[in-house]
mmCIF file of C-alpha atoms in Angstrom:
data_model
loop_
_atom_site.group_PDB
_atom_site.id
_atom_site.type_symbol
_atom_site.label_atom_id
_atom_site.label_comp_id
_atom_site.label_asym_id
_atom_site.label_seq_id
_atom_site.Cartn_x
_atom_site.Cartn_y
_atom_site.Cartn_z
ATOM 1 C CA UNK A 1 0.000 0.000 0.000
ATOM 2 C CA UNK A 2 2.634 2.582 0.943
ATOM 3 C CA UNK A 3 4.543 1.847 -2.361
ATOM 4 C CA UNK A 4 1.494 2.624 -4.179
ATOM 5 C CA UNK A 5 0.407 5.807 -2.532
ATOM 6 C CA UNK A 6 4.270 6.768 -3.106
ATOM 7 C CA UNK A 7 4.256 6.255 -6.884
ATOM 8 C CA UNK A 8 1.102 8.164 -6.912
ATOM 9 C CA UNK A 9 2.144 11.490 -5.787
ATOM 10 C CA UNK A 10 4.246 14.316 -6.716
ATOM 11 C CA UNK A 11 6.494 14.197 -3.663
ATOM 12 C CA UNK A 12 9.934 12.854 -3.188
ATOM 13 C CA UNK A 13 9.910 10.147 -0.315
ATOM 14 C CA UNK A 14 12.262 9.197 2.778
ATOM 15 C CA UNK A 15 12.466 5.886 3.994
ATOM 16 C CA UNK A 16 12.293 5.965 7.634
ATOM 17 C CA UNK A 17 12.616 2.061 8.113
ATOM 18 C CA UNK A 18 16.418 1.963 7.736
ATOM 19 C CA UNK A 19 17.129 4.395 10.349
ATOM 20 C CA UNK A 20 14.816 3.051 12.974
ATOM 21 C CA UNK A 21 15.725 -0.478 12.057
ATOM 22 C CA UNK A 22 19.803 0.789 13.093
ATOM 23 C CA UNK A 23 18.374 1.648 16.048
ATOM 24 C CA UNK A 24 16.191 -2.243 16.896
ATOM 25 C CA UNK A 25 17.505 -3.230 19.977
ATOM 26 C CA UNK A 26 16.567 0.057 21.394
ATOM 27 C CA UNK A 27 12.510 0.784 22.616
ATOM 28 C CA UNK A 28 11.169 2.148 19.578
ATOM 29 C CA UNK A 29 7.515 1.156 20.091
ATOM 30 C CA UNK A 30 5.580 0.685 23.032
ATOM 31 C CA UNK A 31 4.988 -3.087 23.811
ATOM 32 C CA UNK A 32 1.424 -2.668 24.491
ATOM 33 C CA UNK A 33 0.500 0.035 22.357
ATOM 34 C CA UNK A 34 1.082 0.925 18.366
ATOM 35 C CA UNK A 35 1.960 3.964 18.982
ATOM 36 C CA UNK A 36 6.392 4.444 18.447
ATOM 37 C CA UNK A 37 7.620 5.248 22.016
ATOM 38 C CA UNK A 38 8.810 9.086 22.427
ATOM 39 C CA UNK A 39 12.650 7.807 22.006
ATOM 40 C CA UNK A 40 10.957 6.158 18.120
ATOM 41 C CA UNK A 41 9.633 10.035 17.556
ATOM 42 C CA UNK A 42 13.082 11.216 18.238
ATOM 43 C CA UNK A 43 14.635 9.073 15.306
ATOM 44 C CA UNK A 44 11.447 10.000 13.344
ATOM 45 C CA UNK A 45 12.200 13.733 13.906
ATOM 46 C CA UNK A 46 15.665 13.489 13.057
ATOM 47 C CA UNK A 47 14.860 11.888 9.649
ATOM 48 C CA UNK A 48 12.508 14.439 8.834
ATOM 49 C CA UNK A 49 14.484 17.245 9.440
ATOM 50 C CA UNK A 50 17.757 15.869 7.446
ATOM 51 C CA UNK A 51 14.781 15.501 4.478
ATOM 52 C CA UNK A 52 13.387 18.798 5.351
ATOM 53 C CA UNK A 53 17.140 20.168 4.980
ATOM 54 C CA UNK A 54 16.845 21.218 9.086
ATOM 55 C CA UNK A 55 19.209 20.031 11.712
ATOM 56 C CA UNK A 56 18.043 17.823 14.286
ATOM 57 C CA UNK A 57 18.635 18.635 17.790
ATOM 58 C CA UNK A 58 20.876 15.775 19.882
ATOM 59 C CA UNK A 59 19.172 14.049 22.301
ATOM 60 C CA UNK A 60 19.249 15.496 25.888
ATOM 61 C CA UNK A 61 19.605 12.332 27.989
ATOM 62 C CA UNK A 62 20.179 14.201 30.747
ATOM 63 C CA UNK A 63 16.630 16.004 30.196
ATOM 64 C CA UNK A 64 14.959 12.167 30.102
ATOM 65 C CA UNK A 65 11.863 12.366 32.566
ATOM 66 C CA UNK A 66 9.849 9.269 32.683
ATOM 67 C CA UNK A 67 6.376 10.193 33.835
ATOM 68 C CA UNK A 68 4.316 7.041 34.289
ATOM 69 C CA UNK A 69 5.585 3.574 34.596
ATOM 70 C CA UNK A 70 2.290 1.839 34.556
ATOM 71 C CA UNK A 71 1.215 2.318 30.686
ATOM 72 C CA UNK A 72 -1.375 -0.422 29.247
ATOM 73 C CA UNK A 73 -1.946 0.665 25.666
ATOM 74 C CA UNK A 74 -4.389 -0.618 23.075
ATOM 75 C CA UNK A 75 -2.525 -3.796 22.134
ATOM 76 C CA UNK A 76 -2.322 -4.842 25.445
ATOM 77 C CA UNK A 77 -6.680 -4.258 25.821
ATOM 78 C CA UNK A 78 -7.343 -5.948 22.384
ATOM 79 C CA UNK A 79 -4.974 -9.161 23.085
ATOM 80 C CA UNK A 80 -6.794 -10.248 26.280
ATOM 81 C CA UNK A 81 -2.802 -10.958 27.277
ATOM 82 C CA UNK A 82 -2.741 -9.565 30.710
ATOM 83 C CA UNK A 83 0.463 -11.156 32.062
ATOM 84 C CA UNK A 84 2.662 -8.814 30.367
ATOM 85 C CA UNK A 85 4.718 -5.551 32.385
ATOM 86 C CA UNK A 86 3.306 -2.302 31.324
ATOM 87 C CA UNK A 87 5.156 0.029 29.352
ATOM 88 C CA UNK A 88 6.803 3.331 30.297
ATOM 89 C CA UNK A 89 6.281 7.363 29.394
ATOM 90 C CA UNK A 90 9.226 9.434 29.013
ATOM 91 C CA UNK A 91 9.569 12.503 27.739
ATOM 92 C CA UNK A 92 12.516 14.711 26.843
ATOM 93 C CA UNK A 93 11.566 17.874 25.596
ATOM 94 C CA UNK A 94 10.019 20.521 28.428
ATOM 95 C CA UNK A 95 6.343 21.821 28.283
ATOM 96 C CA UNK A 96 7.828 25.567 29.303
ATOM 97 C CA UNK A 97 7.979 28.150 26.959
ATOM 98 C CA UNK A 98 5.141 27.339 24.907
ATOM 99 C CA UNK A 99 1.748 28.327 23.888
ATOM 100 C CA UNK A 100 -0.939 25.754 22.510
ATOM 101 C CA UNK A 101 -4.315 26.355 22.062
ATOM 102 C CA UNK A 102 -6.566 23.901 21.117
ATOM 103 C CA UNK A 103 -9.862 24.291 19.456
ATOM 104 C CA UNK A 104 -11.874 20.936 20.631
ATOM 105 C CA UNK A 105 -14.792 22.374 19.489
ATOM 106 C CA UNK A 106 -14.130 25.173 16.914
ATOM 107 C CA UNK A 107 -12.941 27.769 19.343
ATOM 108 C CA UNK A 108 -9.468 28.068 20.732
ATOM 109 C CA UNK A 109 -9.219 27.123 24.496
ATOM 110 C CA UNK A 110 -5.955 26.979 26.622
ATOM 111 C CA UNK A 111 -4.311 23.806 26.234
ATOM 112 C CA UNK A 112 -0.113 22.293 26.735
ATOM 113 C CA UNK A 113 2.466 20.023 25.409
ATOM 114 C CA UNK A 114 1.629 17.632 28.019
ATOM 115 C CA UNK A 115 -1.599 17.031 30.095
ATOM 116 C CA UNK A 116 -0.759 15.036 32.964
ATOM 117 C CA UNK A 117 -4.285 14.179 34.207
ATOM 118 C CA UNK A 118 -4.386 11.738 31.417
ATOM 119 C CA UNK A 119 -1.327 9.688 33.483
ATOM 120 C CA UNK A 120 -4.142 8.883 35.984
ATOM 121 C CA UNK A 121 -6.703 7.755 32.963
ATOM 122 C CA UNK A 122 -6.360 4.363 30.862
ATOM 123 C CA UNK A 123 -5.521 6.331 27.510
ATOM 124 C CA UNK A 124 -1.711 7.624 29.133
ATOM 125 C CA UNK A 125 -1.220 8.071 25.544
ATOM 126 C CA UNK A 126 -3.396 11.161 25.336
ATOM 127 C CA UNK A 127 -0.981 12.969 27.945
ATOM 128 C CA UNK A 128 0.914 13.965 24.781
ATOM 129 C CA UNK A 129 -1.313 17.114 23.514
ATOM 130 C CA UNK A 130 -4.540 15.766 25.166
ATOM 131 C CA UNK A 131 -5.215 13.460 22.477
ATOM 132 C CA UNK A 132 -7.014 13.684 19.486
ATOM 133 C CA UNK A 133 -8.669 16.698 18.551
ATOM 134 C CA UNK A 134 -9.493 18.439 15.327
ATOM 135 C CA UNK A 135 -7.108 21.484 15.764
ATOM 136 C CA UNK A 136 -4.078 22.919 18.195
ATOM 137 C CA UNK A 137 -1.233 24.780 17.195
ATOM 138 C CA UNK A 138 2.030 25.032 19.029
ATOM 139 C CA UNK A 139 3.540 28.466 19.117
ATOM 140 C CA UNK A 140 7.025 28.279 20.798
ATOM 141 C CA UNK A 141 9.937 31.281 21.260
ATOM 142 C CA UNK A 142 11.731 30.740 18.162
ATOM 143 C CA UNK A 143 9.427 33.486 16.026
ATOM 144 C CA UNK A 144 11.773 33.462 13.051
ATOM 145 C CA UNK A 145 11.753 30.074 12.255
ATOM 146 C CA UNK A 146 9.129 28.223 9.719
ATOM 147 C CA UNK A 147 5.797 27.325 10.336
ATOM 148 C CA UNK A 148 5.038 24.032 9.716
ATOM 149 C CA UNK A 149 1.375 22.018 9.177
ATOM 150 C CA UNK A 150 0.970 18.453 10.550
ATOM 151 C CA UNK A 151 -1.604 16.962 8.450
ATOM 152 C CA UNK A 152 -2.140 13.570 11.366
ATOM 153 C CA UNK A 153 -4.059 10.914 13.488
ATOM 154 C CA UNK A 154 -2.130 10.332 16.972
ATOM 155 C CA UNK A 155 1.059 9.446 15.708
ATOM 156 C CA UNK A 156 2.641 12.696 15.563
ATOM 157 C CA UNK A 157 1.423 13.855 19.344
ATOM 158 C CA UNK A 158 4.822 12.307 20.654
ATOM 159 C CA UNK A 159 6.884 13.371 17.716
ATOM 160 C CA UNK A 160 5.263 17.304 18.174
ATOM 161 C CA UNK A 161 7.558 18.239 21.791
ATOM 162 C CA UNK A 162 10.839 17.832 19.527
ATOM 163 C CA UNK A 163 9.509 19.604 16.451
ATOM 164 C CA UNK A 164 9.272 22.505 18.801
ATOM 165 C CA UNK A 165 13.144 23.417 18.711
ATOM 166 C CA UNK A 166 12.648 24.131 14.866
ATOM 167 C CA UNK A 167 9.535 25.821 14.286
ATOM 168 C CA UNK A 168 8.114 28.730 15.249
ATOM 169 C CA UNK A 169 4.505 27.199 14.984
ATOM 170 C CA UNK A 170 3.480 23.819 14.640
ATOM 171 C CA UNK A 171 -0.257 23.433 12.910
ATOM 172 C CA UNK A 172 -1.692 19.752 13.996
ATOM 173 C CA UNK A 173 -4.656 19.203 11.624
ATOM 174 C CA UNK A 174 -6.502 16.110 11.949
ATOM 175 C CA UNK A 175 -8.682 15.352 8.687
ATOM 176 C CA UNK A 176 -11.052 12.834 10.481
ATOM 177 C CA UNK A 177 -12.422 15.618 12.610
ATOM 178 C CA UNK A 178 -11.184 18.889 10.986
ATOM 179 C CA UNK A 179 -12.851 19.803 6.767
ATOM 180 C CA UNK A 180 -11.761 22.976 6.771
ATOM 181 C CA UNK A 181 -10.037 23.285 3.150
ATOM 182 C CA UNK A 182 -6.109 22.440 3.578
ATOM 183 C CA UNK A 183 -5.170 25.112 0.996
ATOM 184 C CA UNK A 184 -7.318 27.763 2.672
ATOM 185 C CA UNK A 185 -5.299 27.691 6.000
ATOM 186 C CA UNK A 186 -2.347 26.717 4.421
ATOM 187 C CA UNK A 187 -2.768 30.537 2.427
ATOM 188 C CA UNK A 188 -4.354 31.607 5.757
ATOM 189 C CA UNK A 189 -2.245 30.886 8.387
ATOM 190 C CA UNK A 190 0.819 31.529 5.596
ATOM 191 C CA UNK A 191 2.445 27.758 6.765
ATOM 192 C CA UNK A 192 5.917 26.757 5.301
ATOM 193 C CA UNK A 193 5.941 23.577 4.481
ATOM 194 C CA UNK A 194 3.362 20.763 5.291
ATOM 195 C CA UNK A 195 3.788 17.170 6.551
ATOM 196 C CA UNK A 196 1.280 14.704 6.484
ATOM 197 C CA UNK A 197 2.275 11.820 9.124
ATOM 198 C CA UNK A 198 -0.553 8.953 9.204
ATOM 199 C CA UNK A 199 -0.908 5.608 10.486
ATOM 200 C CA UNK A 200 -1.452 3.179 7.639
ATOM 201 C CA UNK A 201 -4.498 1.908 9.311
ATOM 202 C CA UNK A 202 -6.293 5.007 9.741
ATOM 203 C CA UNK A 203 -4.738 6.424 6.243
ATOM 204 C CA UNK A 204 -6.840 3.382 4.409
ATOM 205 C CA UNK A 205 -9.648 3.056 6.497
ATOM 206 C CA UNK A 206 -13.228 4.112 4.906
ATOM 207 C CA UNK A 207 -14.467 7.246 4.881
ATOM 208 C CA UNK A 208 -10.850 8.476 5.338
ATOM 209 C CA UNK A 209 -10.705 12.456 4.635
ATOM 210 C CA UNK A 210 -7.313 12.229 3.025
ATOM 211 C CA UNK A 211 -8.526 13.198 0.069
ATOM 212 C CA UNK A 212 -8.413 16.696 0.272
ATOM 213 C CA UNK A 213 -4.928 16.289 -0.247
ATOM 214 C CA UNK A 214 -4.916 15.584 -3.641
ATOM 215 C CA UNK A 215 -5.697 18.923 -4.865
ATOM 216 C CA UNK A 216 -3.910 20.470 -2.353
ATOM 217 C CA UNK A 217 -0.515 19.442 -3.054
ATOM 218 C CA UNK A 218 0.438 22.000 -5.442
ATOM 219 C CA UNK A 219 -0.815 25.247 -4.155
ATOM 220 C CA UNK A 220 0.962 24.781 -0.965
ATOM 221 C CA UNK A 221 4.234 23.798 -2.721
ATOM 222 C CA UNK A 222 4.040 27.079 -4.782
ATOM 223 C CA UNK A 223 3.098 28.985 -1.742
ATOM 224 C CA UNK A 224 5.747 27.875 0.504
ATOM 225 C CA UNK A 225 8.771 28.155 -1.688
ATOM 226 C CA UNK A 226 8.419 31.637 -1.644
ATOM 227 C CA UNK A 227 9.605 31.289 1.504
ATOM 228 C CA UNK A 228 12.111 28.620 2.503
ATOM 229 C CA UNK A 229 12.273 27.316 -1.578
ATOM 230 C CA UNK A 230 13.321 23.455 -1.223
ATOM 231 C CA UNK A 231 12.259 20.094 -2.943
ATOM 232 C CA UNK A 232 8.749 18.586 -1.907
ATOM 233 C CA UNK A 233 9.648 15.507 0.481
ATOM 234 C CA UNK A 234 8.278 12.889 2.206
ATOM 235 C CA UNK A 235 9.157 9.987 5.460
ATOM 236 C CA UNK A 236 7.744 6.607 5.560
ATOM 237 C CA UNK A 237 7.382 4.937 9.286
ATOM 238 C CA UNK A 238 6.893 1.025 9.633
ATOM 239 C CA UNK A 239 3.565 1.177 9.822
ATOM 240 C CA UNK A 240 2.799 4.700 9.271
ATOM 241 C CA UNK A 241 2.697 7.100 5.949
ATOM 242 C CA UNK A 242 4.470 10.444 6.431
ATOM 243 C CA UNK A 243 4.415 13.040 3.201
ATOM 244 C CA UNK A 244 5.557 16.797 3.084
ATOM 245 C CA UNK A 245 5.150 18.629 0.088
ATOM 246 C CA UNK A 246 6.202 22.414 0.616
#
């Protein structure tokens, strides 16, 4: 499937699997969850920014804060395996110094990077962002860098804290609750470039609303090189489709 969606568009692509495979015998993914584990949206990042012609930020080991060690995702409810240890949260990148509001409903209402009353629910998961909504937007303190559209289901809330040390706003747009036209706030919200990370289960499943990106593509690659003028690109994730055209 992912081989046919990437001979079908105009984008150039990045293989993500060899530079998470280099990295197997570390935790990528959660064990009881199919979400990648925030140290898997690390390696993620740093292969989209090398694509995106950005430099990564190292790792801050030292900043490593693991905030729940008693994580049962949705592997571990659909399995009916209950013998297994839960999994662990960590996260690396600090909540400080950012704004995100979220608009659950249509209008904007205070949200964070991290919402830790989620650690004490059975979705821990959702403690990145507060889970799936159909808008939020990350404005940090770097107000001359890019902006940058997510185009996502809940992959990318992990992958978002690290994305914040190289844009100066970070638009997460999620198609199966958000139709507002992709070009429109592309042109509105005058966005850089635009990546469109997507489990391959949600990407195919019915009724998807990923087809607004067809006629999309085009208009926000001509918009954006006006601004930071680079080649289209695109990441691949096992398990997960990842494409930005700017």
């Amino acid at each position: 499937i992912i081989e046919e969606m990437y001979s079908a568009v105009q984008a150039q692509t990045v293989d993500l699997c060899t530079p998470l495979n280099a990295h197997r015998d570390e935790d990528l993914y959660y064990r009881t969850d199919h979400h990648w584990t925030s140290l898997g949206a690390y390696y993620g990042y740093t292969a989209l920014m090398d694509a995106m012609g950005l430099e990564a930020e190292p790792l801050d080991q030292s900043g490593k804060t693991t905030v729940s060690d008693s994580f049962y995702g949705t592997l571990f409810s659909r399995s009916g395996v209950r013998w297994v240890a839960p999994d662990q949260i960590d996260r690396y990148i600090s909540g400080d110094g950012v704004e995100v509001p979220s608009y659950p409903e249509g209008s904007p209402v205070e949200g964070s990077l991290y919402v830790d009353r989620f650690l004490q629910e059975k979705d821990q998961y959702s403690s990145f962002l507060g889970g799936n909504q159909p808008l939020c937007v990350i404005r940090t303190e770097h107000t001359d860098a890019p902006r940058v559209l997510v185009i996502r289901d809940s992959y990318p809330d992990s992958l978002a804290p690290f994305l914040t040390q190289n844009f100066s706003e970070i638009h997460l747009f999620d198609p199966r609750m958000n139709l507002t036209s992709v070009k429109g706030y592309v042109e509105e919200n005058q966005i850089d470039s635009v990546v469109v990370l997507y489990s391959i289960a949600n990407f195919t499943a019915e009724g998807n609303q990923m087809v607004v990106l067809g006629w999309s593509t085009a208009a926000v690659y001509q918009m954006s090189t006006r601004r930071i003028p680079r080649k289209p690109c695109g990441a691949r994730l096992p398990g997960a489709f990842s494409l930005c055209p700017f």
